[in-house]
PDB file of C-alpha atoms in Angstrom:
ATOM      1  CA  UNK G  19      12.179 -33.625  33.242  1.00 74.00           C
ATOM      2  CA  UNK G  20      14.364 -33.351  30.150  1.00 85.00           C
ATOM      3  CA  UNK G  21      13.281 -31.240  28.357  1.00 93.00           C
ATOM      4  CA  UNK G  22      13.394 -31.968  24.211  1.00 95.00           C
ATOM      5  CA  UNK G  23      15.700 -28.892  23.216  1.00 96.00           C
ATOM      6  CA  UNK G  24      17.878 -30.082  25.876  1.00 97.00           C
ATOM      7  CA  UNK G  25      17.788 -33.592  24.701  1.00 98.00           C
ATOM      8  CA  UNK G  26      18.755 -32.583  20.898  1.00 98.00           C
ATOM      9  CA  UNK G  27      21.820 -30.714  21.993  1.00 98.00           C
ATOM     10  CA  UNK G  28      23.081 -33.792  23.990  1.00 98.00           C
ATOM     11  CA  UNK G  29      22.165 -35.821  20.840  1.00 98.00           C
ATOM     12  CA  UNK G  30      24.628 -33.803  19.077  1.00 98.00           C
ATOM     13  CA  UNK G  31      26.950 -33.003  21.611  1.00 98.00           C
ATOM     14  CA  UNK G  32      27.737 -36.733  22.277  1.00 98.00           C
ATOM     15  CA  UNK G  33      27.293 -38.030  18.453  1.00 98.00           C
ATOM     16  CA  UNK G  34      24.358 -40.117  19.129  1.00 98.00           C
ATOM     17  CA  UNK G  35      22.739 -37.931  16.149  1.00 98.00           C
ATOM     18  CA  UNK G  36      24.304 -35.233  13.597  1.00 98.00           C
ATOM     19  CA  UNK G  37      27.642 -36.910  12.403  1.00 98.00           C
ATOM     20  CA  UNK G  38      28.071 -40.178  14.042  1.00 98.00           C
ATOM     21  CA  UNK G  39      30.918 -42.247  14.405  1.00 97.00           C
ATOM     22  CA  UNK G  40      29.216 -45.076  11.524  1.00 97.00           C
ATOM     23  CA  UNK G  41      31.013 -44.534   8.203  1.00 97.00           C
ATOM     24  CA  UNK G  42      29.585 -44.097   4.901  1.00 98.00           C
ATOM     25  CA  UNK G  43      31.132 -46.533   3.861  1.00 98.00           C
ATOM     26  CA  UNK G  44      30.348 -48.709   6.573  1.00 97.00           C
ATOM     27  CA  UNK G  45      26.456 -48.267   5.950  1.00 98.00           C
ATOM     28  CA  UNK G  46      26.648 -48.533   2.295  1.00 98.00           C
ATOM     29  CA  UNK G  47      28.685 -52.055   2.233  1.00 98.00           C
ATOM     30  CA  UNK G  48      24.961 -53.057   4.426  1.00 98.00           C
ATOM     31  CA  UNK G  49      23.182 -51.544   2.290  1.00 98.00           C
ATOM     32  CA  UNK G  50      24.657 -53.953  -0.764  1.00 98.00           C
ATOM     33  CA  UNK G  51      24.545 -56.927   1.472  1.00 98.00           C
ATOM     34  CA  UNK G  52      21.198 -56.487   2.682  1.00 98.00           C
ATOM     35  CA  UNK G  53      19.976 -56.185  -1.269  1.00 98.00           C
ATOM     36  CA  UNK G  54      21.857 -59.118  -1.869  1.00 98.00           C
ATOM     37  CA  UNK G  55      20.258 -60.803   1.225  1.00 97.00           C
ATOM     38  CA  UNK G  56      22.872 -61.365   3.028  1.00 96.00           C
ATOM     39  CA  UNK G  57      21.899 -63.293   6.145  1.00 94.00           C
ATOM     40  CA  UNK G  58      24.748 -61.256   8.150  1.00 93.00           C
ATOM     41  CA  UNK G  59      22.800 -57.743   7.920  1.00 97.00           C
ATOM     42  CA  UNK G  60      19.161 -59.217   7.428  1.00 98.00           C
ATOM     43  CA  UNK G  61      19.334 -59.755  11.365  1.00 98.00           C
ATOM     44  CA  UNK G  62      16.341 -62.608  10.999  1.00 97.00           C
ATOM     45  CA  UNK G  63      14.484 -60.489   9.014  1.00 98.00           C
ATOM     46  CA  UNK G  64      12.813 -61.753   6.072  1.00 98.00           C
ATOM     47  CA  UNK G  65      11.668 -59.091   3.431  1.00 98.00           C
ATOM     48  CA  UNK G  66       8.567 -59.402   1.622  1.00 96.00           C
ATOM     49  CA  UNK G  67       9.462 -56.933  -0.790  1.00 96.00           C
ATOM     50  CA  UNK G  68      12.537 -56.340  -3.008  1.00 95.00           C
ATOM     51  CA  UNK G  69      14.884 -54.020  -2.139  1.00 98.00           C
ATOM     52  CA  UNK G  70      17.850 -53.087  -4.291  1.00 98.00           C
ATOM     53  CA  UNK G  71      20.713 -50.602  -3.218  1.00 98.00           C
ATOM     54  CA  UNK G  72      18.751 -47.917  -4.554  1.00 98.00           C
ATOM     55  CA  UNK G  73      15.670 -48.595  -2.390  1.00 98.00           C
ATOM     56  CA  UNK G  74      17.754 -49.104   0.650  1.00 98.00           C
ATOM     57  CA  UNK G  75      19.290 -45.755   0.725  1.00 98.00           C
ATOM     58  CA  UNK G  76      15.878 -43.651  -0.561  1.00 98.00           C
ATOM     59  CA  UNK G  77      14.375 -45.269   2.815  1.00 98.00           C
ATOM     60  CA  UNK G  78      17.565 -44.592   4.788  1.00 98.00           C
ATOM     61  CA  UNK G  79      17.447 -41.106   4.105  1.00 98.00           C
ATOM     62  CA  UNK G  80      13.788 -40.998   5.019  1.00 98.00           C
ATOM     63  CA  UNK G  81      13.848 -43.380   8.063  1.00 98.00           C
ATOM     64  CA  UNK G  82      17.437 -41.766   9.511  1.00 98.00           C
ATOM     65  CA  UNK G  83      18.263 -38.402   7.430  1.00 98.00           C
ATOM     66  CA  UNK G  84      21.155 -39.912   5.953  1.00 98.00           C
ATOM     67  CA  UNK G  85      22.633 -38.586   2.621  1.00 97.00           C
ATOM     68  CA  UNK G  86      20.201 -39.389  -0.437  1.00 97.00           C
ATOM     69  CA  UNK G  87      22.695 -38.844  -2.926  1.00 97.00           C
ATOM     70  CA  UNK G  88      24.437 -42.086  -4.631  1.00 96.00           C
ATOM     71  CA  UNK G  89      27.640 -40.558  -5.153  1.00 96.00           C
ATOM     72  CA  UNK G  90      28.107 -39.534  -1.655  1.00 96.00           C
ATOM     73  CA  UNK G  91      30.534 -42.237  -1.338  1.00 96.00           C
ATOM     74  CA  UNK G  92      33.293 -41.715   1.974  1.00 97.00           C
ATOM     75  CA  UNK G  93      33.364 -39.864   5.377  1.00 97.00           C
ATOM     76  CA  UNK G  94      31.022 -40.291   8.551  1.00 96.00           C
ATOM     77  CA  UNK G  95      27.267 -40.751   7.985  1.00 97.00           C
ATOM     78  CA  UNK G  96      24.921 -38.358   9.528  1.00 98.00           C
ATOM     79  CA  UNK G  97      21.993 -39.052  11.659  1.00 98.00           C
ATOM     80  CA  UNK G  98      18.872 -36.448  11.861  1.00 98.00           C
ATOM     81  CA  UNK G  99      18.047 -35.447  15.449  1.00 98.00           C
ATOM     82  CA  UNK G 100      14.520 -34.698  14.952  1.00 98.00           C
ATOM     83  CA  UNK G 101      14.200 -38.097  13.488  1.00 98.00           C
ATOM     84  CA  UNK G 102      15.550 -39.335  16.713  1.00 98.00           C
ATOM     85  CA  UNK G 103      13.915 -37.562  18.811  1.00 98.00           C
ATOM     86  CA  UNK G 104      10.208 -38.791  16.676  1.00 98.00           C
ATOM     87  CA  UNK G 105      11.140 -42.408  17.184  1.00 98.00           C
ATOM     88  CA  UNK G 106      11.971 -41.485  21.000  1.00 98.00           C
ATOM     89  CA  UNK G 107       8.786 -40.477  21.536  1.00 98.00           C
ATOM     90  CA  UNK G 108       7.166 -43.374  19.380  1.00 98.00           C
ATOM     91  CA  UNK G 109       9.279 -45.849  21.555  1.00 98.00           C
ATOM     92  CA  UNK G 110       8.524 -44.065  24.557  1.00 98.00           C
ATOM     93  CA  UNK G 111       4.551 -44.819  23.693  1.00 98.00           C
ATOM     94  CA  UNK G 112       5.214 -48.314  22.856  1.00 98.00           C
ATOM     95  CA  UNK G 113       6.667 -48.609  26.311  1.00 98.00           C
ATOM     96  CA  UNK G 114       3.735 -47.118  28.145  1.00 98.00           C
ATOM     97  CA  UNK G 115       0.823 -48.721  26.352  1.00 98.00           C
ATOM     98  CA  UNK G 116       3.104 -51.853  27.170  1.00 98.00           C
ATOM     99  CA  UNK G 117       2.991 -50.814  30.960  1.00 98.00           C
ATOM    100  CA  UNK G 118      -1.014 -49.902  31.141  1.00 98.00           C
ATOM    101  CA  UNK G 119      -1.858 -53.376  30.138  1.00 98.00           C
ATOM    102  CA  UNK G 120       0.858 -55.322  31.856  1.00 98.00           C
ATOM    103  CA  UNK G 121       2.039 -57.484  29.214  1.00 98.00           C
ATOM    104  CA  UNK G 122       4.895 -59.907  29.265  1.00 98.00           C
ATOM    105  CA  UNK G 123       7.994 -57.987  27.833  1.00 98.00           C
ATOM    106  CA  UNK G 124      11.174 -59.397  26.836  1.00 98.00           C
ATOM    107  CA  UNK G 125      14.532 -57.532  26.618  1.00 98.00           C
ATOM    108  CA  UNK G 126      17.087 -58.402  24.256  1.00 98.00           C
ATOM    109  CA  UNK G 127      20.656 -56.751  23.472  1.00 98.00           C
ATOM    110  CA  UNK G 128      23.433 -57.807  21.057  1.00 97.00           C
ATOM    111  CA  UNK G 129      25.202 -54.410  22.179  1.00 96.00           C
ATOM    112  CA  UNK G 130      25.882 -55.349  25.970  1.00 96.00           C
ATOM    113  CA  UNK G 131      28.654 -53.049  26.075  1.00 94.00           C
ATOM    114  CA  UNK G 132      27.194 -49.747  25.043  1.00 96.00           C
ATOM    115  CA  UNK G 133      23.134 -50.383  25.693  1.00 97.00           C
ATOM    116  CA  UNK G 134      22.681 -52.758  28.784  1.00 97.00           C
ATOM    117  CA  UNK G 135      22.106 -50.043  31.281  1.00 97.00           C
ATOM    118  CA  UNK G 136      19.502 -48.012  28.889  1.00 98.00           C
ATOM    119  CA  UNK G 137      17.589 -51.338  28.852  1.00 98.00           C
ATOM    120  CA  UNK G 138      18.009 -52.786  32.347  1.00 98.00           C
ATOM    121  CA  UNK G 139      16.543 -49.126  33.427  1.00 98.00           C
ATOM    122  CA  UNK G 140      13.393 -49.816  31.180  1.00 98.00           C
ATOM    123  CA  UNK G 141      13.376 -53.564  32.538  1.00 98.00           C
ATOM    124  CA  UNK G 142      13.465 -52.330  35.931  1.00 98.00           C
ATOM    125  CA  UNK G 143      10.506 -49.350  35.495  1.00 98.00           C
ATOM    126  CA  UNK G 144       7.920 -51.917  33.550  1.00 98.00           C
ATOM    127  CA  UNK G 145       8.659 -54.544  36.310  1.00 98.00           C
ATOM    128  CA  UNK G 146       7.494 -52.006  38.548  1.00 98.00           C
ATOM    129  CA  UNK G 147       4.473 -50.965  36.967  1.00 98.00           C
ATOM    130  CA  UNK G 148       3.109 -54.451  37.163  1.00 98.00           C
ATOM    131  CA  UNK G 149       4.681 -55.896  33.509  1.00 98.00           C
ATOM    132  CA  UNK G 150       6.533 -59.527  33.731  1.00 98.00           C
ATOM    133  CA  UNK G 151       9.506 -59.395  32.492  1.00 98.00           C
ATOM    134  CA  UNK G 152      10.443 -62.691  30.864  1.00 98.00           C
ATOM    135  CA  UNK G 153      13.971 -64.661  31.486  1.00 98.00           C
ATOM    136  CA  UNK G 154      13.422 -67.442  29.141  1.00 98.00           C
ATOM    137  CA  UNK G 155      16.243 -70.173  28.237  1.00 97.00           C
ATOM    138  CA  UNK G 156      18.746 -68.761  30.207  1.00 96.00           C
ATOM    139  CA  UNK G 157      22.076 -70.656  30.125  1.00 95.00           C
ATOM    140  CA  UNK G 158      21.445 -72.342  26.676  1.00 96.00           C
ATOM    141  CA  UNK G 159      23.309 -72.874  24.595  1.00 96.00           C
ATOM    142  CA  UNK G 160      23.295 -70.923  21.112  1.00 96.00           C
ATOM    143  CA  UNK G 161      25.517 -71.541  18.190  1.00 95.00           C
ATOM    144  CA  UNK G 162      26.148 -68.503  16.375  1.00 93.00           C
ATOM    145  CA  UNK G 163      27.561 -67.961  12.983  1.00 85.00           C
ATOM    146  CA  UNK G 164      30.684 -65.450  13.360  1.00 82.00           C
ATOM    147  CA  UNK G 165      33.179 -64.122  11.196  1.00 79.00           C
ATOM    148  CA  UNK G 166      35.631 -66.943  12.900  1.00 80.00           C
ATOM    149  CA  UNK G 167      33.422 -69.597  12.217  1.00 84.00           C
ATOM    150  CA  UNK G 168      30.509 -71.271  14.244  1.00 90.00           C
ATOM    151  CA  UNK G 169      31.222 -70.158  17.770  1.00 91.00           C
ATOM    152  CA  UNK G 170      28.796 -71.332  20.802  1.00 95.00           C
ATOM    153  CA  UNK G 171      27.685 -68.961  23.273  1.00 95.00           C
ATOM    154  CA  UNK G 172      25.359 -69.056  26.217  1.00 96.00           C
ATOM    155  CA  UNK G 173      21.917 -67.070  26.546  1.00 97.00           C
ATOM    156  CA  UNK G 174      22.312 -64.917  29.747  1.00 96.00           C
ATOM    157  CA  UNK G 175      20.232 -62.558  31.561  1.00 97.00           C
ATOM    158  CA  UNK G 176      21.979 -59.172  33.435  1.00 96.00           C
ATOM    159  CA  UNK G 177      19.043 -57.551  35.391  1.00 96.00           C
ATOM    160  CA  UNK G 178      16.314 -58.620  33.149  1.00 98.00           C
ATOM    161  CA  UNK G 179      18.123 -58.147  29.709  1.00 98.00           C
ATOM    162  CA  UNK G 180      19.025 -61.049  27.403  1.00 98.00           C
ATOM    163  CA  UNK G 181      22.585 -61.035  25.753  1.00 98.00           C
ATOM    164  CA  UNK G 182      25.214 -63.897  25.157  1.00 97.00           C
ATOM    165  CA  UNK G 183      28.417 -64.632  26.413  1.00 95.00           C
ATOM    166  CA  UNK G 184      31.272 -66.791  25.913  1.00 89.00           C
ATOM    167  CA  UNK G 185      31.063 -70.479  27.654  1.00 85.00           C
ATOM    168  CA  UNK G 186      33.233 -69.919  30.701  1.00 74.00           C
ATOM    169  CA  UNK G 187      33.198 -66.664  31.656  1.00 64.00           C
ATOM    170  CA  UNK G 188      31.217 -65.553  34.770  1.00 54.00           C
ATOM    171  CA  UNK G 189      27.947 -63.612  34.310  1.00 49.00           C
ATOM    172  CA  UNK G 190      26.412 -60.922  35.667  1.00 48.00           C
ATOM    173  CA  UNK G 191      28.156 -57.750  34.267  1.00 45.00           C
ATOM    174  CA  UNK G 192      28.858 -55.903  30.983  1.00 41.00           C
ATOM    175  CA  UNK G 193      32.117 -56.956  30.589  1.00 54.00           C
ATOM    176  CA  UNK G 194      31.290 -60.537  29.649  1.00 62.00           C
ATOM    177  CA  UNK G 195      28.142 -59.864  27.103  1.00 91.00           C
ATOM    178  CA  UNK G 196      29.297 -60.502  23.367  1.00 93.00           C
ATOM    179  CA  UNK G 197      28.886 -57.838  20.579  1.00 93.00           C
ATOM    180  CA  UNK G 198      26.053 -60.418  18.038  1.00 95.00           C
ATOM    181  CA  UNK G 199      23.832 -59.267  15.332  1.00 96.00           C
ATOM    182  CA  UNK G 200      22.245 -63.022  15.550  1.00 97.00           C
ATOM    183  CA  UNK G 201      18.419 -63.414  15.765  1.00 98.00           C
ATOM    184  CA  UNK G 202      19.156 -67.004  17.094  1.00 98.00           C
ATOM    185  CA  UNK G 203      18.879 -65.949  20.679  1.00 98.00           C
ATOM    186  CA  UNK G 204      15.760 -64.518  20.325  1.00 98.00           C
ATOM    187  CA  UNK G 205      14.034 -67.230  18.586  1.00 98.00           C
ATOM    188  CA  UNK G 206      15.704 -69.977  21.529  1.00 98.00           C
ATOM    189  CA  UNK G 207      14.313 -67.721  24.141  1.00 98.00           C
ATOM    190  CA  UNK G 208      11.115 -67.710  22.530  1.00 98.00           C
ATOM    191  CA  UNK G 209      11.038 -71.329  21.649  1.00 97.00           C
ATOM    192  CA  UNK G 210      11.914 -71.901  25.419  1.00 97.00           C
ATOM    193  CA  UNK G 211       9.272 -69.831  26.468  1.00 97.00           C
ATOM    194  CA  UNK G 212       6.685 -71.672  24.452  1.00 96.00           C
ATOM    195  CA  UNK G 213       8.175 -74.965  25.010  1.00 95.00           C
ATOM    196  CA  UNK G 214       7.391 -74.456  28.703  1.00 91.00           C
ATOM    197  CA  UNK G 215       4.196 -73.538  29.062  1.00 91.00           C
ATOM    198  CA  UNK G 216       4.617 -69.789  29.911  1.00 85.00           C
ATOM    199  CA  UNK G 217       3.651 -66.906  28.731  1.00 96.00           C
ATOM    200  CA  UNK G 218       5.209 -65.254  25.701  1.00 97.00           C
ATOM    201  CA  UNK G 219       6.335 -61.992  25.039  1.00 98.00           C
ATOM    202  CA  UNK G 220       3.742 -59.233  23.804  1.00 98.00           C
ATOM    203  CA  UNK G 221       6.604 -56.748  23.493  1.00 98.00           C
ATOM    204  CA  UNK G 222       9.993 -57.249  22.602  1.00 98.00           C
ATOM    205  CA  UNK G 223      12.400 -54.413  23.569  1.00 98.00           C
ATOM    206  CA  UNK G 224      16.309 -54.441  21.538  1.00 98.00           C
ATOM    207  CA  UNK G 225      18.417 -54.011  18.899  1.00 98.00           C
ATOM    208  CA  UNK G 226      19.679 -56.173  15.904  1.00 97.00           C
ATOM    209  CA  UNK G 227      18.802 -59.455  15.707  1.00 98.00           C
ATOM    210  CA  UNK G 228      16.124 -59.168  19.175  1.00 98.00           C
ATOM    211  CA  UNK G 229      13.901 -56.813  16.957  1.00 98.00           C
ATOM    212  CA  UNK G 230      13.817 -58.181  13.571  1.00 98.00           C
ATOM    213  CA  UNK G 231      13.572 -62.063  15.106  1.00 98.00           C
ATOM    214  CA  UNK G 232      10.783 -61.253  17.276  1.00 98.00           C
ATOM    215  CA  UNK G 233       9.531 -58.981  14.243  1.00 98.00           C
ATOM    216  CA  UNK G 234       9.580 -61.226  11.747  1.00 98.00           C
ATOM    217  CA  UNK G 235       7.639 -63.672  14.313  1.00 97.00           C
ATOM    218  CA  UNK G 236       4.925 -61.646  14.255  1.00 97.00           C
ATOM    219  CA  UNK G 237       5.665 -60.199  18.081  1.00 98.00           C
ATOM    220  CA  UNK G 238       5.316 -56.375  18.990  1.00 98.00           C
ATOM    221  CA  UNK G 239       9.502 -55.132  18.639  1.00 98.00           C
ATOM    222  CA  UNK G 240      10.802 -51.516  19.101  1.00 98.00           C
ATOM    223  CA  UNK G 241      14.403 -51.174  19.234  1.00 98.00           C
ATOM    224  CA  UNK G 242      17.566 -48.730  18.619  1.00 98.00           C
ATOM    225  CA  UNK G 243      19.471 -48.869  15.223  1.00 98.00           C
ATOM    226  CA  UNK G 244      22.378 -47.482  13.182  1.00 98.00           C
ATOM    227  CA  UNK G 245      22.768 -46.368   9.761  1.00 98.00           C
ATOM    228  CA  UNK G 246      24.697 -49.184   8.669  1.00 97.00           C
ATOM    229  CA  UNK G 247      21.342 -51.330  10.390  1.00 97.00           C
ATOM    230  CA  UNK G 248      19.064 -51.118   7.380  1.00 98.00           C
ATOM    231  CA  UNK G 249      16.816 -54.041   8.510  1.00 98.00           C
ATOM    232  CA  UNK G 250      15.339 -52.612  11.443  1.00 98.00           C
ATOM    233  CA  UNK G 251      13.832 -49.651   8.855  1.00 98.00           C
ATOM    234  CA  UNK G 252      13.197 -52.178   6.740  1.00 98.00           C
ATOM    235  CA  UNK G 253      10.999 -54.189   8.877  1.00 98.00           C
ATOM    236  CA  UNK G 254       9.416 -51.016  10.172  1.00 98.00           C
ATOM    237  CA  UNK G 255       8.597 -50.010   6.621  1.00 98.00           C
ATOM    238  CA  UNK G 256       7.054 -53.424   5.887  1.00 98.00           C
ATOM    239  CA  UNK G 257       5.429 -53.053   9.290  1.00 98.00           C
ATOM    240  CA  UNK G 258       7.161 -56.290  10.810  1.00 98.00           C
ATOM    241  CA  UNK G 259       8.867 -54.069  13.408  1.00 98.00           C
ATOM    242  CA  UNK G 260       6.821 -51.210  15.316  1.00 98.00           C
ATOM    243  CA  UNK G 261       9.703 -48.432  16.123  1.00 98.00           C
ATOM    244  CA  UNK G 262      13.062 -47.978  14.974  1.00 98.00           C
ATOM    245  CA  UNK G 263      14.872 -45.322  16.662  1.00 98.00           C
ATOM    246  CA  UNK G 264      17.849 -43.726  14.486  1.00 98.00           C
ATOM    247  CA  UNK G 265      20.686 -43.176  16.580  1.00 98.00           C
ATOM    248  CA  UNK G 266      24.233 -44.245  16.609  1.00 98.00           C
ATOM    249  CA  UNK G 267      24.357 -47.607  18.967  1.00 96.00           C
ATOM    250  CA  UNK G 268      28.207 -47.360  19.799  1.00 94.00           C
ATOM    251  CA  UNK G 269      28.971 -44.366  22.042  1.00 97.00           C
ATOM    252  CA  UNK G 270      29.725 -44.611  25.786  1.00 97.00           C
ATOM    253  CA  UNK G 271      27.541 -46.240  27.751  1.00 96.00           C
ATOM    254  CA  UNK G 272      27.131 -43.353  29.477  1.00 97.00           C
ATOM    255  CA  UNK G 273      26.155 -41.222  27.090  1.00 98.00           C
ATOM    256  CA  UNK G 274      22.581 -43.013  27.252  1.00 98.00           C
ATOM    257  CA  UNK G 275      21.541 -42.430  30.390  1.00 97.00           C
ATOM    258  CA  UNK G 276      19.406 -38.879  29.225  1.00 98.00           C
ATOM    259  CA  UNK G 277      17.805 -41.017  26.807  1.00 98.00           C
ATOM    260  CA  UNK G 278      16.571 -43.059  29.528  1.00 97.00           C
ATOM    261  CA  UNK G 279      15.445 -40.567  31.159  1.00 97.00           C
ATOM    262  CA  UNK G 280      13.756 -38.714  28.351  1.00 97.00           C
ATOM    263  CA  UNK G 281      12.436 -42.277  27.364  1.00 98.00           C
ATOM    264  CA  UNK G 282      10.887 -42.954  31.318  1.00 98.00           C
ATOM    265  CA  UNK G 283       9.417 -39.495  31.332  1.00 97.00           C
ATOM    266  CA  UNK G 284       7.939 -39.664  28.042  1.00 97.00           C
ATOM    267  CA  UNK G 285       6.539 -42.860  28.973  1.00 98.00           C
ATOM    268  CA  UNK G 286       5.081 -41.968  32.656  1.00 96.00           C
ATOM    269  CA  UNK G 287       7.214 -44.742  34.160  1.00 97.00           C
ATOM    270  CA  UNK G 288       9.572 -42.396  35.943  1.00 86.00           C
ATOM    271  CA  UNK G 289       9.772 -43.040  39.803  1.00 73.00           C
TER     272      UNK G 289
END
């Protein structure tokens, strides 16, 4: 078993925690949009309070252990390990309460190229411990808001784990899963689900727009998030989302794998 003092120094070692690759900058340009509700960075979520700049980076520092101070301005951000490692071990409880009562789980990624294996290895364990785990809507079609303009894309499945690709391109690996911050494909999935008689999720496991869709419609969600990813602390805060792990979401893939472990182990779903 990994062991938690072993887990921390990997955190830092591979700059999933400590200083991360996520600018200040970056985070505090979300932190401005998300105050001024800026559908790009509210990831489906829909705040019931009112959250200025100020607010944003007072819960930032609590939620992630990012710099408090206003002035800090430039330079990487900085995650807290132990806050990592706490929302690890929340997650990780999420996942095995999900597990003892066999509930329908869906998984949900918008970062296919760094997280799909972390969450096709938690697919895979609550599968096996009795859970269904949901494939709903695959191949629809989804038309996403980008930076380029409305773009379609097409709700796929890897292994268990929802992500979109581009129309065309053949499934069934990393390499064709699109980078999306969109809570669309959540809420087709979910509409398909419903739409079809089946069951519907009690648990929804992702990041971005997966957690704060499914959050925000009143489903169980526990996902990974960034600094510059205010809304999943936000929803946690107003209790819309359950966990929100800190942690830089754009290392190598690889680099996730003693999560997953850590995660399994902490949850009793290791084989």
């Amino acid at each position: 078993m990994l062991s938690t003092g072993a887990l921390r120094a990997h955190l830092l070692a591979a700059g999933l925690a400590g200083t991360v690759a996520t600018s200040r900058e970056e985070s505090l340009r979300s932190y401005r949009l998300f105050a001024a509700r800026d559908p790009r960075v509210l990831l489906g979520l829909d705040p019931a309070w009112g959250w200025g700049e100020a607010d944003l980076l007072r819960l930032m520092a609590d939620k992630c252990g990012v710099s408090g101070d206003p002035e800090h301005r430039s330079g990487p951000d900085v995650i807290d390990p132990e806050r990592t490692l706490r929302g690890l071990d929340a997650f990780a409880a999420r996942l095995g309460a999900a597990a003892a009562r066999r509930v329908p789980v869906l998984f949900g990624t918008g970062h296919p190229h760094r997280l799909l294996g972390f969450y096709v290895a938690l697919a895979d364990a609550l599968s096996a411990a009795g859970c269904l785990v949901l494939t709903p809507a695959q191949g629809r079609c989804v038309d996403i808001t980008t930076r380029f303009g409305v773009r379609t894309y097409l709700l796929d499945y890897v292994r268990g784990v929802a992500l979109v690709r581009e129309p065309g391109l053949s499934g069934g690996g990393v390499e064709v899963g699109a980078h999306s911050h969109s809570a669309l494909p959540v809420r087709a999935a979910l509409e398909s689900a419903a739409e079809g008689g089946g069951p519907l999720p009690e648990l929804v496991v992702g990041d971005h727009g997966w957690v704060c869709g499914a959050g925000q419609l009143g489903i169980e969600a526990i996902g990974l998030a960034d600094t510059d990813d205010p809304a999943l602390f936000v929803g946690e805060a107003e209790g819309q989302v359950s966990v929100a792990v800190p942690l830089d979401d754009g290392v190598r893939s690889d680099y996730y794998r003693p999560l997953t472990r850590y995660v399994l182990n902490r949850a009793c779903l290791s084989r």
